[in-house]
Short mmCIF file of C-alpha atoms in Angstrom, two decimals:
data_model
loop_
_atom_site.label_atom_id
_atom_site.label_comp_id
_atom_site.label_asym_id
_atom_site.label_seq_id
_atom_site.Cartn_x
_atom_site.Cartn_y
_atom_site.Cartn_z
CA UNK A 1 13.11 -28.55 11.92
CA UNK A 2 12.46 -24.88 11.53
CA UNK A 3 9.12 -25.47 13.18
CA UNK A 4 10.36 -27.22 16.27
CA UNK A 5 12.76 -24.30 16.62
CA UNK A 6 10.23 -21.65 16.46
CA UNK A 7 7.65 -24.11 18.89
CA UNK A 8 11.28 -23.42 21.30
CA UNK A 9 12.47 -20.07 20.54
CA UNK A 10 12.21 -16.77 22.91
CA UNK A 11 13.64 -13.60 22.34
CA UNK A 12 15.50 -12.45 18.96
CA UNK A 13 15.96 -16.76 18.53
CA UNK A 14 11.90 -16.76 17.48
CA UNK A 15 12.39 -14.25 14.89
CA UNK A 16 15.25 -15.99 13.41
CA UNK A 17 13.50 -19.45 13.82
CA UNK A 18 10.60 -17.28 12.04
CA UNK A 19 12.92 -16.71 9.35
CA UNK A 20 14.01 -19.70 8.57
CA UNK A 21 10.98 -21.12 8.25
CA UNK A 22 8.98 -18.51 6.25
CA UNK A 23 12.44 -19.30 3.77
CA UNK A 24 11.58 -23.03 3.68
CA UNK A 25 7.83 -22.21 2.90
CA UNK A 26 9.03 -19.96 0.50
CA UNK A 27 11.42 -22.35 -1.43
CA UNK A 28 8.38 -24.67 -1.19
CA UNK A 29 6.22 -22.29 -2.83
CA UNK A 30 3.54 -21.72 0.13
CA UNK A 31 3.96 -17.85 -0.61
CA UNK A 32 0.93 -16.88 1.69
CA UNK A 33 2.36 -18.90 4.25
CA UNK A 34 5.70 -17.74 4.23
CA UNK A 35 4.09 -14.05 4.18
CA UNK A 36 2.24 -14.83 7.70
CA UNK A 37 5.79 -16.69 8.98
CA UNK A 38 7.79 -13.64 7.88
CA UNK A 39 5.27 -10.91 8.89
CA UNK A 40 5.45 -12.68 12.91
CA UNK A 41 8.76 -12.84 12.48
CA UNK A 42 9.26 -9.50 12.71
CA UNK A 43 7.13 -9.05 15.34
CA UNK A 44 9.66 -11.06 17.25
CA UNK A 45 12.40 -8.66 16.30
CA UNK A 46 13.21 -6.23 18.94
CA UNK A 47 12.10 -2.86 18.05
CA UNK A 48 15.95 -1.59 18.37
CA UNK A 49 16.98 -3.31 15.23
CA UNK A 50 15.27 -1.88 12.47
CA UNK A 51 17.16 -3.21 9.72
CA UNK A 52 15.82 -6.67 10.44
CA UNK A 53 12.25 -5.39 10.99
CA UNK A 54 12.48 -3.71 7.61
CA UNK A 55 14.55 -6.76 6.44
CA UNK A 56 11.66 -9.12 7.26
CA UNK A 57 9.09 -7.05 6.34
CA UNK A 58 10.05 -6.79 2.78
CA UNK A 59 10.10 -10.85 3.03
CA UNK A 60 6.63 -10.96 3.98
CA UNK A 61 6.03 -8.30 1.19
CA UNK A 62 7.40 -9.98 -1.47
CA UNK A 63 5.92 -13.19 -0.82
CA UNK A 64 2.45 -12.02 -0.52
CA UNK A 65 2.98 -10.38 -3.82
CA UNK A 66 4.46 -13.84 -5.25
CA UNK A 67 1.18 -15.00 -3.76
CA UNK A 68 -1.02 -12.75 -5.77
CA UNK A 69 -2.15 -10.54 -2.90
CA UNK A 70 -0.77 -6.88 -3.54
CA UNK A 71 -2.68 -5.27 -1.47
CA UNK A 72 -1.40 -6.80 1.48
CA UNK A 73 2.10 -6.93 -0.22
CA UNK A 74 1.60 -3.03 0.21
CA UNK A 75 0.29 -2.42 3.62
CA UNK A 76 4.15 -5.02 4.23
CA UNK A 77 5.98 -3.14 2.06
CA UNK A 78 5.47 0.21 3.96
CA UNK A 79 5.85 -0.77 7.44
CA UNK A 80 8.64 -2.23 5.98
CA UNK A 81 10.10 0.90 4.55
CA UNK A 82 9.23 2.89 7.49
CA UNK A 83 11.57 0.81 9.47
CA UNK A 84 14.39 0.68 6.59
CA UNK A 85 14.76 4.46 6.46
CA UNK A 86 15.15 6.66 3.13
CA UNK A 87 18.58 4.46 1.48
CA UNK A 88 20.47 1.74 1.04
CA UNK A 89 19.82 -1.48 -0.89
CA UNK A 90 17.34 -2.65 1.33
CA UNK A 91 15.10 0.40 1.02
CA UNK A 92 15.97 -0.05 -3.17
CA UNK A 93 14.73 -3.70 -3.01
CA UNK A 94 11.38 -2.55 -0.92
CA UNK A 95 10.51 -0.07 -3.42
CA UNK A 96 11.10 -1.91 -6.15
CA UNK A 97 8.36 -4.70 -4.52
CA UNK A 98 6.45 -1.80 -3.98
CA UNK A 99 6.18 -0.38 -7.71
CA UNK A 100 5.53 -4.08 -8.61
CA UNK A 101 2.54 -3.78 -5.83
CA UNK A 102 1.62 -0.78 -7.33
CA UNK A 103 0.96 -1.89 -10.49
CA UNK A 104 -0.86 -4.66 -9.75
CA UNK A 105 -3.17 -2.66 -8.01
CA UNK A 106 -3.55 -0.31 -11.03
CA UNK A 107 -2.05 2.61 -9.55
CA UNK A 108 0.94 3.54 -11.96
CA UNK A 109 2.09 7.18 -11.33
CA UNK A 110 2.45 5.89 -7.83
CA UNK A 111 4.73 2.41 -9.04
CA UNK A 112 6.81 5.17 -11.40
CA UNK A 113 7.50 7.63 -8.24
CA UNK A 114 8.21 4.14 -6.06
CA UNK A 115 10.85 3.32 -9.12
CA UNK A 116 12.35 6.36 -8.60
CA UNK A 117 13.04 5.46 -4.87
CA UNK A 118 14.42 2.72 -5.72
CA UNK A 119 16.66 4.10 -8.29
CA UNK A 120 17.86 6.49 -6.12
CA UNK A 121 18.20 4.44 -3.33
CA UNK A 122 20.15 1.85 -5.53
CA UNK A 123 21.37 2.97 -8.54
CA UNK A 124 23.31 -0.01 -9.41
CA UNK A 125 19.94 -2.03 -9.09
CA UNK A 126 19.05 -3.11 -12.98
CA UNK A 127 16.10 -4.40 -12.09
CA UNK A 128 14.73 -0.98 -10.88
CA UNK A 129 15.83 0.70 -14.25
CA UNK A 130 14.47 -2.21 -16.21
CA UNK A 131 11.34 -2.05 -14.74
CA UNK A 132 10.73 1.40 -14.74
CA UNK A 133 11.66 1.38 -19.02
CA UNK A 134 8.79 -0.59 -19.18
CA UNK A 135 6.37 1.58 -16.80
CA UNK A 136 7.78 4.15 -18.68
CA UNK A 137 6.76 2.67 -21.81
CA UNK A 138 3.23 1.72 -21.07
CA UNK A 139 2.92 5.04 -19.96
CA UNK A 140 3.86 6.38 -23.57
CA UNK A 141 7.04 8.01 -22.56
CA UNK A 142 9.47 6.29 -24.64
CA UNK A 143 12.08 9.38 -24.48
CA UNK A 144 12.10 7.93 -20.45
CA UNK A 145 11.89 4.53 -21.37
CA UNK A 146 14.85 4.72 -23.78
CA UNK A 147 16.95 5.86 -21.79
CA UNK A 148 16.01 3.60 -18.73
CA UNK A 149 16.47 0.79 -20.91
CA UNK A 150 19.68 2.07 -21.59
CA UNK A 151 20.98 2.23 -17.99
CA UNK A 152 19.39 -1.51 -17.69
CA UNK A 153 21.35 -2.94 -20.16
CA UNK A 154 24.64 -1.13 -18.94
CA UNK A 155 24.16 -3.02 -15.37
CA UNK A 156 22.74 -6.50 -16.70
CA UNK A 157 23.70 -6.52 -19.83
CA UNK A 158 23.19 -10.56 -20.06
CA UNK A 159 19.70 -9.96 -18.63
CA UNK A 160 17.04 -11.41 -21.71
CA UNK A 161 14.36 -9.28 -19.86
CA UNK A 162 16.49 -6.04 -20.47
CA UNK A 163 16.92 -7.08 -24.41
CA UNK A 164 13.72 -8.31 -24.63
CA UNK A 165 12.12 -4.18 -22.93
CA UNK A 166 14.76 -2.78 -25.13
#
């Protein structure tokens, strides 16, 4: 269905019909095709709203880093925080995707500075803070680390990642 739309669609209607499909692919598990769907998706989006540029962008992110490919995840990720702007939860999300990127891609003091964004940008996030204990840990600063983890288990405290890191 999501196809026929898109086959249809003009305007702002393609990038939504874009949407929805890069969602079913997604659900479906095709990550690298729901990375191309979402990634001309937001090509359809008219350059006047930027929160769904960035908001699509950090779709196609994410799913080509659920696809194994983190260097394209990146190159996603930061077109799709140029467009999100320095805060908010959506620029949190993208630069939590982008530490994750980052690490991947063996590049750590970069993922720990991308944490921080997203810390900042969200500090309710306990993902960010549970991730970043554990980049802080691997990095052998367990005074960090401890009290990430602390912060992580205040904000998902039924989270078995967070005791697991902790």
């Amino acid at each position: 269905t999501a196809s026929e739309w898109l086959a249809q669609a003009r305007g702002i209607e393609r990038a939504q019909a874009g949407h929805c499909l890069g969602v079913a692919q997604a659900e479906s598990g095709d990550w690298r095709a729901a990375a191309a769907t979402f990634a001309a998706a937001r090509a359809d989006v008219p350059a006047g709203n930027a929160t769904y540029r960035a908001r699509l962008g950090a779709l196609a992110g994410s799913s080509a880093l659920a696809a194994g490919d983190a260097p394209q995840a990146l190159v996603l990720l930061d077109a799709a925080r140029q467009a999100a702007g320095a805060s908010g939860s959506l620029a949190g999300e993208i630069a939590t995707d982008r530490a994750r990127a980052l690490v991947a891609l063996n590049r750590p003091a970069e993922a720990a500075l991308a944490l921080g964004e997203a810390r900042v940008a969200n500090p309710g996030n306990g993902q960010a803070w549970l991730l970043s204990a554990t980049l802080s840990r691997r990095q052998g600063d367990l005074a960090a680390a401890q009290t990430q983890i602390e912060r992580a288990a205040t904000l998902a405290p039924r989270d078995p990642a967070v005791g697991l890191e902790a």
